[in-house]
Amino acid sequence: MSDVADIKKPAGAKEVSLAAQIASALWIAVHTVLKGIGIMNLEMSDIIYSGISIAAIFMPVYFSIWLEKIKDIRFGK
């Protein structure tokens, strides 16, 4: 018989969004170091814009979380 605690819940929106922001920060950091060493030939603006784009894909998730928290504060839930 399987235990209910053994069933894994899929990652929620917060976890996925956090992972995307961490990936974005690592993307920028690693590519900046590689550019500094001379291994990579990308422009800094390209590195930063691509990192921001990775995080921006998940912005609606955080925006909806913020709106929900504002609604809870405003209406006293």
XYZ file of N, CA, C and O in Angstrom:
308
model
N 0.831 -1.179 0.000
C 0.000 0.000 0.000
C 0.878 1.246 0.000
O 1.814 1.351 0.772
N 0.579 2.192 -0.875
C 1.412 3.395 -0.937
C 0.935 4.424 0.077
O -0.244 4.536 0.379
N 1.872 5.128 0.590
C 1.595 6.160 1.570
C 1.309 7.479 0.854
O 1.924 7.788 -0.165
N 0.402 8.264 1.367
C 0.047 9.542 0.748
C 1.233 10.501 0.764
O 1.417 11.288 -0.148
N 2.086 10.406 1.765
C 3.251 11.287 1.867
C 4.278 11.006 0.782
O 5.112 11.839 0.476
N 4.224 9.803 0.192
C 5.175 9.448 -0.852
C 4.853 10.093 -2.197
O 5.696 10.133 -3.075
N 3.627 10.561 -2.372
C 3.221 11.164 -3.639
C 3.830 12.561 -3.735
O 3.645 13.396 -2.853
N 4.579 12.779 -4.825
C 5.236 14.077 -4.994
C 4.300 15.044 -5.702
O 3.696 14.712 -6.709
N 4.207 16.217 -5.151
C 3.392 17.272 -5.743
C 4.237 17.974 -6.808
O 5.410 18.261 -6.582
N 3.669 18.254 -7.978
C 4.453 18.965 -9.002
C 4.831 20.368 -8.527
O 4.157 20.954 -7.677
N 5.905 20.881 -9.079
C 6.382 22.214 -8.695
C 5.320 23.258 -9.006
O 4.703 23.235 -10.072
N 5.119 24.162 -8.080
C 4.141 25.221 -8.265
C 4.735 26.405 -9.007
O 5.912 26.418 -9.380
N 3.891 27.395 -9.210
C 4.302 28.577 -9.969
C 5.441 29.324 -9.285
O 6.361 29.806 -9.945
N 5.389 29.408 -7.968
C 6.444 30.127 -7.242
C 7.799 29.454 -7.421
O 8.806 30.120 -7.642
N 7.810 28.138 -7.330
C 9.071 27.405 -7.446
C 9.644 27.521 -8.855
O 10.849 27.704 -9.034
N 8.784 27.413 -9.855
C 9.242 27.512 -11.238
C 9.749 28.919 -11.534
O 10.781 29.106 -12.186
N 9.045 29.920 -11.037
C 9.459 31.300 -11.262
C 10.779 31.595 -10.562
O 11.639 32.276 -11.118
N 10.939 31.073 -9.356
C 12.202 31.259 -8.637
C 13.342 30.590 -9.387
O 14.430 31.162 -9.524
N 13.094 29.409 -9.910
C 14.116 28.707 -10.679
C 14.498 29.505 -11.926
O 15.676 29.562 -12.302
N 13.528 30.137 -12.565
C 13.817 30.948 -13.753
C 14.659 32.170 -13.392
O 15.568 32.544 -14.140
N 14.385 32.775 -12.253
C 15.176 33.931 -11.847
C 16.595 33.527 -11.471
O 17.544 34.253 -11.763
N 16.743 32.384 -10.833
C 18.082 31.893 -10.506
C 18.845 31.567 -11.788
O 20.025 31.914 -11.929
N 18.168 30.919 -12.734
C 18.801 30.592 -14.017
C 19.212 31.867 -14.746
O 20.286 31.935 -15.353
N 18.384 32.889 -14.678
C 18.698 34.164 -15.317
C 19.931 34.808 -14.698
O 20.814 35.298 -15.411
N 19.995 34.802 -13.368
C 21.153 35.384 -12.681
C 22.430 34.609 -13.006
O 23.480 35.217 -13.259
N 22.330 33.278 -13.032
C 23.495 32.463 -13.385
C 23.908 32.683 -14.837
O 25.099 32.733 -15.150
N 22.932 32.808 -15.721
C 23.188 33.065 -17.140
C 24.035 34.338 -17.283
O 25.049 34.355 -17.970
N 23.602 35.402 -16.629
C 24.311 36.683 -16.725
C 25.701 36.571 -16.103
O 26.691 37.025 -16.686
N 25.790 35.948 -14.925
C 27.077 35.846 -14.234
C 28.085 35.016 -15.032
O 29.230 35.448 -15.228
N 27.670 33.857 -15.501
C 28.588 32.977 -16.227
C 29.041 33.626 -17.533
O 30.236 33.625 -17.859
N 28.108 34.198 -18.280
C 28.484 34.805 -19.555
C 29.343 36.060 -19.372
O 30.197 36.351 -20.197
N 29.119 36.776 -18.276
C 29.956 37.945 -18.000
C 31.389 37.516 -17.680
O 32.348 38.129 -18.158
N 31.529 36.458 -16.889
C 32.871 35.946 -16.569
C 33.554 35.434 -17.838
O 34.738 35.716 -18.081
N 32.805 34.681 -18.666
C 33.386 34.173 -19.905
C 33.803 35.306 -20.841
O 34.823 35.211 -21.522
N 33.030 36.379 -20.858
C 33.401 37.536 -21.670
C 34.662 38.199 -21.104
O 35.554 38.599 -21.845
N 34.742 38.297 -19.778
C 35.914 38.893 -19.139
C 37.186 38.097 -19.397
O 38.261 38.669 -19.559
N 37.072 36.792 -19.435
C 38.223 35.936 -19.704
C 38.615 36.009 -21.175
O 39.764 35.798 -21.527
N 37.672 36.312 -22.024
C 37.941 36.409 -23.450
C 37.480 35.203 -24.246
O 37.782 35.086 -25.431
N 36.762 34.305 -23.604
C 36.273 33.103 -24.281
C 35.063 33.425 -25.158
O 34.879 32.826 -26.205
N 34.260 34.377 -24.721
C 33.031 34.692 -25.413
C 33.118 36.087 -26.026
O 33.749 36.975 -25.469
N 32.439 36.268 -27.129
C 32.535 37.518 -27.854
C 31.212 38.295 -27.909
O 31.020 39.100 -28.799
N 30.298 38.036 -26.973
C 29.009 38.721 -26.970
C 29.143 40.111 -26.368
O 30.023 40.369 -25.542
N 28.240 40.986 -26.753
C 28.174 42.314 -26.135
C 27.510 42.193 -24.766
O 26.648 41.337 -24.559
N 27.876 43.059 -23.832
C 27.277 43.024 -22.494
C 25.773 43.266 -22.559
O 25.010 42.659 -21.814
N 25.356 44.140 -23.463
C 23.922 44.409 -23.565
C 23.174 43.151 -24.002
O 22.067 42.879 -23.516
N 23.761 42.351 -24.884
C 23.125 41.102 -25.310
C 23.014 40.112 -24.153
O 21.997 39.432 -23.996
N 24.050 40.045 -23.343
C 24.036 39.136 -22.195
C 22.958 39.555 -21.209
O 22.161 38.728 -20.744
N 22.913 40.826 -20.896
C 21.950 41.313 -19.915
C 20.527 41.213 -20.445
O 19.622 40.763 -19.740
N 20.300 41.595 -21.690
C 18.954 41.510 -22.258
C 18.457 40.074 -22.328
O 17.282 39.807 -22.087
N 19.325 39.140 -22.664
C 18.887 37.744 -22.715
C 18.570 37.223 -21.313
O 17.612 36.473 -21.130
N 19.343 37.626 -20.306
C 19.050 37.236 -18.927
C 17.746 37.825 -18.434
O 16.951 37.147 -17.772
N 17.515 39.084 -18.755
C 16.251 39.725 -18.384
C 15.084 39.033 -19.079
O 14.016 38.854 -18.493
N 15.284 38.621 -20.310
C 14.218 37.930 -21.045
C 13.855 36.605 -20.394
O 12.680 36.241 -20.336
N 14.851 35.883 -19.903
C 14.581 34.621 -19.214
C 13.705 34.873 -17.994
O 12.720 34.167 -17.759
N 14.039 35.883 -17.203
C 13.248 36.195 -16.008
C 11.888 36.782 -16.373
O 10.892 36.526 -15.691
N 11.820 37.556 -17.449
C 10.567 38.225 -17.824
C 9.501 37.253 -18.291
O 8.309 37.548 -18.176
N 9.907 36.100 -18.790
C 8.931 35.107 -19.216
C 8.037 34.707 -18.045
O 6.848 34.459 -18.205
N 8.596 34.684 -16.846
C 7.836 34.263 -15.673
C 7.302 35.439 -14.860
O 6.773 35.250 -13.778
N 7.417 36.647 -15.367
C 6.918 37.827 -14.655
C 5.418 37.772 -14.401
O 4.969 38.182 -13.333
N 4.590 37.284 -15.322
C 3.152 37.225 -15.017
C 2.838 36.405 -13.773
O 1.889 36.687 -13.059
N 3.662 35.390 -13.476
C 3.448 34.579 -12.279
C 3.623 35.453 -11.041
O 2.774 35.475 -10.156
N 4.738 36.178 -10.981
C 4.951 37.042 -9.829
C 3.949 38.178 -9.780
O 3.488 38.559 -8.713
N 3.570 38.710 -10.916
C 2.595 39.800 -10.944
C 1.264 39.326 -10.369
O 0.637 40.034 -9.574
N 0.825 38.126 -10.720
C -0.439 37.614 -10.181
C -0.323 37.353 -8.682
O -1.282 37.562 -7.942
N 0.840 36.903 -8.222
C 1.035 36.690 -6.783
C 0.964 38.024 -6.047
O 0.333 38.136 -4.993
N 1.598 39.062 -6.601
C 1.548 40.389 -5.971
C 0.120 40.919 -5.931
O -0.312 41.460 -4.912
N -0.607 40.769 -7.021
C -1.990 41.248 -7.050
C -2.847 40.513 -6.025
O -3.705 41.123 -5.378
N -2.609 39.220 -5.870
C -3.369 38.447 -4.892
C -3.072 38.928 -3.473
O -3.969 39.051 -2.652
N -1.809 39.221 -3.195
C -1.452 39.711 -1.861
C -2.048 41.102 -1.600
O -2.514 41.381 -0.506
N -2.036 41.955 -2.614
C -2.638 43.292 -2.474
C -4.131 43.164 -2.223
O -4.693 43.863 -1.382
N -4.779 42.249 -2.949
C -6.209 42.036 -2.771
C -6.490 41.554 -1.350
O -7.446 42.020 -0.712
N -5.666 40.646 -0.833
C -5.868 40.128 0.514
C -5.683 41.224 1.559
O -6.440 41.291 2.526
N -4.723 42.106 1.368
C -4.505 43.212 2.308
C -5.673 44.199 2.235
O -6.187 44.644 3.239
N -6.081 44.494 1.015
C -7.127 45.495 0.813
C -8.481 45.046 1.352
O -9.204 45.828 1.982
N -8.839 43.791 1.130
C -10.151 43.310 1.539
C -10.120 42.531 2.842
O -11.123 42.003 3.286
N -8.958 42.452 3.472
C -8.835 41.880 4.808
C -9.023 40.382 4.921
O -9.611 39.900 5.872
N -8.541 39.643 3.965
C -8.635 38.190 4.065
C -7.536 37.639 4.919
O -6.470 38.016 5.011
